[in-house]
PDB file of C-alpha atoms and ligand atoms in Angstrom:
ATOM      1  CA  MET A   1     -58.954 -36.161  -4.229  1.00  0.00           C
ATOM      2  CA  ALA A   2     -59.052 -39.934  -4.437  1.00  0.00           C
ATOM      3  CA  GLN A   3     -62.423 -41.549  -4.014  1.00  0.00           C
ATOM      4  CA  GLU A   4     -62.891 -43.042  -0.544  1.00  0.00           C
ATOM      5  CA  LYS A   5     -64.077 -46.589  -0.496  1.00  0.00           C
ATOM      6  CA  GLY A   6     -64.231 -48.976   2.417  1.00  0.00           C
ATOM      7  CA  LEU A   7     -62.328 -52.158   1.629  1.00  0.00           C
ATOM      8  CA  LEU A   8     -63.091 -55.688   2.689  1.00  0.00           C
ATOM      9  CA  ILE A   9     -59.774 -57.398   3.283  1.00  0.00           C
ATOM     10  CA  VAL A  10     -59.074 -61.059   4.055  1.00  0.00           C
ATOM     11  CA  TYR A  11     -55.797 -62.453   5.402  1.00  0.00           C
ATOM     12  CA  THR A  12     -55.912 -66.222   5.277  1.00  0.00           C
ATOM     13  CA  GLY A  13     -53.754 -69.276   4.594  1.00  0.00           C
ATOM     14  CA  PRO A  14     -51.660 -71.672   6.676  1.00  0.00           C
ATOM     15  CA  GLY A  15     -48.511 -69.550   7.051  1.00  0.00           C
ATOM     16  CA  LYS A  16     -47.816 -67.242   9.976  1.00  0.00           C
ATOM     17  CA  GLY A  17     -48.595 -63.538   9.666  1.00  0.00           C
ATOM     18  CA  LYS A  18     -52.362 -63.078   9.410  1.00  0.00           C
ATOM     19  CA  THR A  19     -53.020 -61.410  12.740  1.00  0.00           C
ATOM     20  CA  THR A  20     -49.725 -59.522  12.757  1.00  0.00           C
ATOM     21  CA  CYS A  21     -50.526 -58.227   9.274  1.00  0.00           C
ATOM     22  CA  ALA A  22     -53.878 -56.923  10.535  1.00  0.00           C
ATOM     23  CA  LEU A  23     -52.061 -55.282  13.461  1.00  0.00           C
ATOM     24  CA  GLY A  24     -49.690 -53.594  11.029  1.00  0.00           C
ATOM     25  CA  ALA A  25     -52.657 -52.282   9.062  1.00  0.00           C
ATOM     26  CA  ALA A  26     -54.161 -50.983  12.320  1.00  0.00           C
ATOM     27  CA  PHE A  27     -50.896 -49.223  13.193  1.00  0.00           C
ATOM     28  CA  ARG A  28     -50.860 -47.491   9.822  1.00  0.00           C
ATOM     29  CA  ALA A  29     -54.535 -46.545  10.111  1.00  0.00           C
ATOM     30  CA  VAL A  30     -54.073 -45.009  13.569  1.00  0.00           C
ATOM     31  CA  GLY A  31     -51.291 -42.849  12.151  1.00  0.00           C
ATOM     32  CA  GLN A  32     -53.781 -41.501   9.625  1.00  0.00           C
ATOM     33  CA  GLY A  33     -56.254 -40.630  12.364  1.00  0.00           C
ATOM     34  CA  LEU A  34     -58.542 -43.598  11.736  1.00  0.00           C
ATOM     35  CA  ARG A  35     -60.272 -45.183  14.706  1.00  0.00           C
ATOM     36  CA  VAL A  36     -59.710 -48.913  14.907  1.00  0.00           C
ATOM     37  CA  LEU A  37     -61.362 -51.779  16.771  1.00  0.00           C
ATOM     38  CA  MET A  38     -60.131 -55.379  16.737  1.00  0.00           C
ATOM     39  CA  VAL A  39     -62.445 -58.048  18.139  1.00  0.00           C
ATOM     40  CA  GLN A  40     -60.792 -61.401  18.717  1.00  0.00           C
ATOM     41  CA  PHE A  41     -62.908 -64.523  18.286  1.00  0.00           C
ATOM     42  CA  ILE A  42     -60.473 -67.026  19.770  1.00  0.00           C
ATOM     43  CA  LYS A  43     -58.001 -65.151  21.938  1.00  0.00           C
ATOM     44  CA  GLY A  44     -58.833 -64.524  25.565  1.00  0.00           C
ATOM     45  CA  SER A  45     -56.458 -66.385  27.837  1.00  0.00           C
ATOM     46  CA  TRP A  46     -52.906 -65.596  26.774  1.00  0.00           C
ATOM     47  CA  HIS A  47     -51.590 -62.063  27.173  1.00  0.00           C
ATOM     48  CA  TYR A  48     -50.456 -60.732  23.813  1.00  0.00           C
ATOM     49  CA  GLY A  49     -48.098 -57.757  23.455  1.00  0.00           C
ATOM     50  CA  GLU A  50     -50.507 -55.969  21.159  1.00  0.00           C
ATOM     51  CA  LEU A  51     -52.996 -55.508  24.016  1.00  0.00           C
ATOM     52  CA  ASP A  52     -50.523 -53.271  25.853  1.00  0.00           C
ATOM     53  CA  ALA A  53     -49.293 -51.608  22.667  1.00  0.00           C
ATOM     54  CA  ALA A  54     -52.873 -50.640  21.767  1.00  0.00           C
ATOM     55  CA  LYS A  55     -53.358 -49.197  25.275  1.00  0.00           C
ATOM     56  CA  MET A  56     -50.230 -47.075  24.735  1.00  0.00           C
ATOM     57  CA  LEU A  57     -51.893 -45.588  21.652  1.00  0.00           C
ATOM     58  CA  GLY A  58     -55.130 -45.048  23.594  1.00  0.00           C
ATOM     59  CA  ASP A  59     -58.477 -46.862  23.556  1.00  0.00           C
ATOM     60  CA  ASP A  60     -60.042 -44.022  21.560  1.00  0.00           C
ATOM     61  CA  LYS A  61     -57.581 -44.747  18.723  1.00  0.00           C
ATOM     62  CA  PHE A  62     -57.069 -48.500  18.791  1.00  0.00           C
ATOM     63  CA  GLU A  63     -59.031 -50.860  20.990  1.00  0.00           C
ATOM     64  CA  ILE A  64     -58.579 -54.631  21.101  1.00  0.00           C
ATOM     65  CA  ARG A  65     -61.274 -56.790  22.673  1.00  0.00           C
ATOM     66  CA  PRO A  66     -60.368 -60.447  23.255  1.00  0.00           C
ATOM     67  CA  MET A  67     -63.726 -62.244  23.404  1.00  0.00           C
ATOM     68  CA  GLY A  68     -62.794 -65.922  23.198  1.00  0.00           C
ATOM     69  CA  ARG A  69     -61.285 -68.293  25.720  1.00  0.00           C
ATOM     70  CA  GLY A  70     -58.031 -69.032  23.980  1.00  0.00           C
ATOM     71  CA  PHE A  71     -59.148 -72.243  22.296  1.00  0.00           C
ATOM     72  CA  VAL A  72     -62.135 -73.981  20.787  1.00  0.00           C
ATOM     73  CA  LYS A  73     -63.248 -77.420  21.899  1.00  0.00           C
ATOM     74  CA  ILE A  74     -63.197 -79.730  18.924  1.00  0.00           C
ATOM     75  CA  GLY A  75     -62.790 -83.442  18.530  1.00  0.00           C
ATOM     76  CA  GLY A  76     -66.205 -84.416  19.834  1.00  0.00           C
ATOM     77  CA  ALA A  77     -69.119 -84.875  17.485  1.00  0.00           C
ATOM     78  CA  GLU A  78     -70.533 -81.482  18.323  1.00  0.00           C
ATOM     79  CA  THR A  79     -69.118 -78.052  18.969  1.00  0.00           C
ATOM     80  CA  ASP A  80     -69.392 -76.937  22.584  1.00  0.00           C
ATOM     81  CA  PRO A  81     -72.446 -74.614  22.879  1.00  0.00           C
ATOM     82  CA  ALA A  82     -70.331 -72.341  25.088  1.00  0.00           C
ATOM     83  CA  ASP A  83     -67.979 -71.738  22.158  1.00  0.00           C
ATOM     84  CA  ILE A  84     -70.883 -70.994  19.834  1.00  0.00           C
ATOM     85  CA  LYS A  85     -72.225 -68.469  22.332  1.00  0.00           C
ATOM     86  CA  LEU A  86     -68.831 -66.737  22.582  1.00  0.00           C
ATOM     87  CA  ALA A  87     -68.538 -66.633  18.796  1.00  0.00           C
ATOM     88  CA  GLU A  88     -72.022 -65.121  18.485  1.00  0.00           C
ATOM     89  CA  GLU A  89     -71.275 -62.492  21.128  1.00  0.00           C
ATOM     90  CA  CYS A  90     -68.056 -61.573  19.382  1.00  0.00           C
ATOM     91  CA  TRP A  91     -69.810 -61.347  16.014  1.00  0.00           C
ATOM     92  CA  ASN A  92     -72.561 -59.144  17.480  1.00  0.00           C
ATOM     93  CA  THR A  93     -69.922 -56.829  18.920  1.00  0.00           C
ATOM     94  CA  GLY A  94     -68.020 -56.660  15.628  1.00  0.00           C
ATOM     95  CA  ARG A  95     -71.154 -56.156  13.520  1.00  0.00           C
ATOM     96  CA  ASP A  96     -72.513 -53.439  15.846  1.00  0.00           C
ATOM     97  CA  ALA A  97     -69.142 -51.678  15.699  1.00  0.00           C
ATOM     98  CA  ILE A  98     -69.136 -51.819  11.892  1.00  0.00           C
ATOM     99  CA  TYR A  99     -72.578 -50.209  11.812  1.00  0.00           C
ATOM    100  CA  SER A 100     -72.014 -47.790  14.723  1.00  0.00           C
ATOM    101  CA  GLY A 101     -70.162 -45.035  12.887  1.00  0.00           C
ATOM    102  CA  LYS A 102     -67.643 -44.978  15.739  1.00  0.00           C
ATOM    103  CA  TYR A 103     -64.855 -46.701  13.811  1.00  0.00           C
ATOM    104  CA  ASP A 104     -63.152 -46.467  10.442  1.00  0.00           C
ATOM    105  CA  LEU A 105     -61.563 -49.924  10.522  1.00  0.00           C
ATOM    106  CA  VAL A 106     -62.894 -53.019  12.271  1.00  0.00           C
ATOM    107  CA  ILE A 107     -60.763 -56.160  12.408  1.00  0.00           C
ATOM    108  CA  LEU A 108     -62.508 -59.503  12.938  1.00  0.00           C
ATOM    109  CA  ASP A 109     -59.546 -61.563  14.133  1.00  0.00           C
ATOM    110  CA  GLU A 110     -59.885 -65.337  13.547  1.00  0.00           C
ATOM    111  CA  ILE A 111     -63.447 -65.022  12.237  1.00  0.00           C
ATOM    112  CA  ASN A 112     -62.528 -67.403   9.389  1.00  0.00           C
ATOM    113  CA  TYR A 113     -61.707 -70.036  11.953  1.00  0.00           C
ATOM    114  CA  VAL A 114     -65.085 -69.889  13.694  1.00  0.00           C
ATOM    115  CA  ILE A 115     -66.890 -69.883  10.332  1.00  0.00           C
ATOM    116  CA  SER A 116     -64.958 -72.926   9.132  1.00  0.00           C
ATOM    117  CA  TYR A 117     -65.856 -74.722  12.376  1.00  0.00           C
ATOM    118  CA  LYS A 118     -69.508 -73.923  11.655  1.00  0.00           C
ATOM    119  CA  MET A 119     -69.984 -71.822  14.768  1.00  0.00           C
ATOM    120  CA  LEU A 120     -71.312 -68.937  12.678  1.00  0.00           C
ATOM    121  CA  GLU A 121     -73.391 -68.914   9.478  1.00  0.00           C
ATOM    122  CA  PRO A 122     -71.275 -67.652   6.559  1.00  0.00           C
ATOM    123  CA  GLU A 123     -74.317 -66.205   4.749  1.00  0.00           C
ATOM    124  CA  MET A 124     -75.297 -64.070   7.756  1.00  0.00           C
ATOM    125  CA  ILE A 125     -71.791 -62.628   7.970  1.00  0.00           C
ATOM    126  CA  VAL A 126     -71.344 -62.063   4.257  1.00  0.00           C
ATOM    127  CA  ASP A 127     -74.736 -60.295   4.041  1.00  0.00           C
ATOM    128  CA  ALA A 128     -73.887 -57.973   6.936  1.00  0.00           C
ATOM    129  CA  LEU A 129     -70.469 -57.181   5.452  1.00  0.00           C
ATOM    130  CA  ARG A 130     -71.936 -56.521   2.001  1.00  0.00           C
ATOM    131  CA  ASP A 131     -74.479 -54.036   3.408  1.00  0.00           C
ATOM    132  CA  ARG A 132     -72.024 -52.225   5.691  1.00  0.00           C
ATOM    133  CA  PRO A 133     -71.594 -48.428   5.555  1.00  0.00           C
ATOM    134  CA  GLU A 134     -69.742 -47.469   2.394  1.00  0.00           C
ATOM    135  CA  ARG A 135     -66.578 -46.100   3.948  1.00  0.00           C
ATOM    136  CA  MET A 136     -66.026 -48.873   6.499  1.00  0.00           C
ATOM    137  CA  HIS A 137     -62.838 -50.868   6.162  1.00  0.00           C
ATOM    138  CA  VAL A 138     -63.075 -54.420   7.503  1.00  0.00           C
ATOM    139  CA  ILE A 139     -60.308 -56.998   7.857  1.00  0.00           C
ATOM    140  CA  CYS A 140     -61.100 -60.684   8.421  1.00  0.00           C
ATOM    141  CA  THR A 141     -58.297 -63.025   9.493  1.00  0.00           C
ATOM    142  CA  GLY A 142     -57.867 -66.743  10.007  1.00  0.00           C
ATOM    143  CA  ARG A 143     -57.180 -69.900   8.062  1.00  0.00           C
ATOM    144  CA  ASN A 144     -59.648 -71.397   5.581  1.00  0.00           C
ATOM    145  CA  ALA A 145     -61.529 -68.258   4.562  1.00  0.00           C
ATOM    146  CA  HIS A 146     -65.008 -69.167   3.317  1.00  0.00           C
ATOM    147  CA  PRO A 147     -65.418 -69.009  -0.507  1.00  0.00           C
ATOM    148  CA  LYS A 148     -68.346 -66.579  -0.180  1.00  0.00           C
ATOM    149  CA  LEU A 149     -66.238 -64.202   1.891  1.00  0.00           C
ATOM    150  CA  VAL A 150     -63.377 -64.486  -0.592  1.00  0.00           C
ATOM    151  CA  GLU A 151     -65.798 -63.710  -3.418  1.00  0.00           C
ATOM    152  CA  LEU A 152     -67.119 -60.580  -1.716  1.00  0.00           C
ATOM    153  CA  ALA A 153     -63.717 -59.290  -0.594  1.00  0.00           C
ATOM    154  CA  ASP A 154     -61.758 -56.560  -2.386  1.00  0.00           C
ATOM    155  CA  LEU A 155     -58.382 -57.849  -1.259  1.00  0.00           C
ATOM    156  CA  VAL A 156     -57.423 -61.378  -0.298  1.00  0.00           C
ATOM    157  CA  THR A 157     -53.919 -62.421   0.709  1.00  0.00           C
ATOM    158  CA  GLU A 158     -53.025 -66.012   1.461  1.00  0.00           C
ATOM    159  CA  MET A 159     -50.072 -66.586   3.771  1.00  0.00           C
ATOM    160  CA  LYS A 160     -48.042 -69.490   2.482  1.00  0.00           C
ATOM    161  CA  GLU A 161     -45.848 -71.410   4.870  1.00  0.00           C
ATOM    162  CA  VAL A 162     -42.342 -71.615   3.482  1.00  0.00           C
ATOM    163  CA  LYS A 163     -40.636 -72.207   6.840  1.00  0.00           C
ATOM    164  CA  HIS A 164     -41.827 -72.050  10.433  1.00  0.00           C
ATOM    165  CA  PRO A 165     -39.582 -72.465  13.504  1.00  0.00           C
ATOM    166  CA  TYR A 166     -42.241 -74.662  15.136  1.00  0.00           C
ATOM    167  CA  THR A 167     -41.439 -77.492  12.719  1.00  0.00           C
ATOM    168  CA  ARG A 168     -37.894 -77.526  14.167  1.00  0.00           C
ATOM    169  CA  GLY A 169     -39.234 -77.614  17.708  1.00  0.00           C
ATOM    170  CA  ILE A 170     -38.730 -73.906  18.430  1.00  0.00           C
ATOM    171  CA  LEU A 171     -41.613 -72.684  20.575  1.00  0.00           C
ATOM    172  CA  ALA A 172     -43.440 -69.348  20.534  1.00  0.00           C
ATOM    173  CA  GLN A 173     -41.196 -66.359  21.235  1.00  0.00           C
ATOM    174  CA  ARG A 174     -42.216 -63.356  23.346  1.00  0.00           C
ATOM    175  CA  GLY A 175     -42.575 -60.250  21.194  1.00  0.00           C
ATOM    176  CA  ILE A 176     -42.826 -62.275  17.980  1.00  0.00           C
ATOM    177  CA  ASP A 177     -45.605 -64.787  18.598  1.00  0.00           C
ATOM    178  CA  TYR A 178     -47.328 -63.167  21.575  1.00  0.00           C
TER     179      TYR A 178
HETATM  180  P1  ATP B   1     -49.629 -64.259  14.003  1.00  0.00           P
HETATM  181  O1  ATP B   1     -50.645 -63.962  15.085  1.00  0.00           O
HETATM  182  O2  ATP B   1     -48.289 -64.574  14.604  1.00  0.00           O
HETATM  183  O3  ATP B   1     -49.622 -63.266  12.910  1.00  0.00           O
HETATM  184  P2  ATP B   1     -51.323 -65.957  12.476  1.00  0.00           P
HETATM  185  O4  ATP B   1     -52.449 -65.060  12.848  1.00  0.00           O
HETATM  186  O5  ATP B   1     -50.960 -66.019  11.035  1.00  0.00           O
HETATM  187  O6  ATP B   1     -50.059 -65.637  13.329  1.00  0.00           O
HETATM  188  P3  ATP B   1     -52.834 -68.178  13.552  1.00  0.00           P
HETATM  189  O7  ATP B   1     -53.298 -69.188  12.568  1.00  0.00           O
HETATM  190  O8  ATP B   1     -53.769 -67.192  14.128  1.00  0.00           O
HETATM  191  O9  ATP B   1     -51.559 -67.438  12.924  1.00  0.00           O
HETATM  192  O10 ATP B   1     -52.089 -68.960  14.690  1.00  0.00           O
HETATM  193  C1  ATP B   1     -51.957 -68.514  16.000  1.00  0.00           C
HETATM  194  C2  ATP B   1     -50.633 -68.918  16.584  1.00  0.00           C
HETATM  195  O11 ATP B   1     -50.052 -70.018  15.907  1.00  0.00           O
HETATM  196  C3  ATP B   1     -49.604 -67.805  16.517  1.00  0.00           C
HETATM  197  O12 ATP B   1     -48.970 -67.733  17.764  1.00  0.00           O
HETATM  198  C4  ATP B   1     -48.629 -68.206  15.444  1.00  0.00           C
HETATM  199  O13 ATP B   1     -47.300 -67.829  15.725  1.00  0.00           O
HETATM  200  C5  ATP B   1     -48.743 -69.705  15.422  1.00  0.00           C
HETATM  201  N1  ATP B   1     -48.611 -70.166  14.039  1.00  0.00           N
HETATM  202  C6  ATP B   1     -49.025 -69.527  12.929  1.00  0.00           C
HETATM  203  N2  ATP B   1     -48.712 -70.200  11.821  1.00  0.00           N
HETATM  204  C7  ATP B   1     -48.098 -71.326  12.239  1.00  0.00           C
HETATM  205  C8  ATP B   1     -47.515 -72.451  11.574  1.00  0.00           C
HETATM  206  N3  ATP B   1     -47.539 -72.540  10.238  1.00  0.00           N
HETATM  207  N4  ATP B   1     -46.964 -73.421  12.334  1.00  0.00           N
HETATM  208  C9  ATP B   1     -46.963 -73.331  13.673  1.00  0.00           C
HETATM  209  N5  ATP B   1     -47.476 -72.301  14.367  1.00  0.00           N
HETATM  210  C10 ATP B   1     -48.031 -71.306  13.663  1.00  0.00           C
HETATM  211 MG1   MG B   2     -54.131 -65.184  13.923  1.00  0.00          MG
END
């Protein structure tokens, strides 16, 4: 019997495929009877196909909780306190889930993004992930993964953009991008 070890996985980089990769991992995990939760730090406004697909599997198997507002206000000198509050709430939900014993895999979708925009302290997150229950799998997605998270992780994949339809003016396609 292979030894069971919870993995810390990071999908980062500028190319497309980070969130969809995490969804693929979730799909595989559900098939093995694992209970999966995805908390989404940014998403909240658009309706993504995966929300309905997860419902088809059943909330007790795969639950997705969009906890953002679809965007983050940047450009000004300071980050909007409302965005920081949303990021903190989402982190608290994700961390509690990781420690709850109710899930086998927790996906923190776009957490790298909110860390790189300094809405959450990287040390706080890395410490909580390091001390998590031994068999918990965690996936972190988003561009610009923090070096401390990369260092702690067991598996890090960087999506490299080779081609993207957007650069030729082709907009997001239903069923592929949302
Ligand atoms: P996906 O959710 O499709 O797997 P992703 O998680 O890798 O993409 P994000 O950085 O979260 O990508 O970007 C969110 C949105 O931006 C997605 O709708 C995605 O299709 C689009 N996107 C991702 N990469 C690129 C890119 N290189 N150029 C333009 N748009 C992109
Ligand atoms: Mg994404």
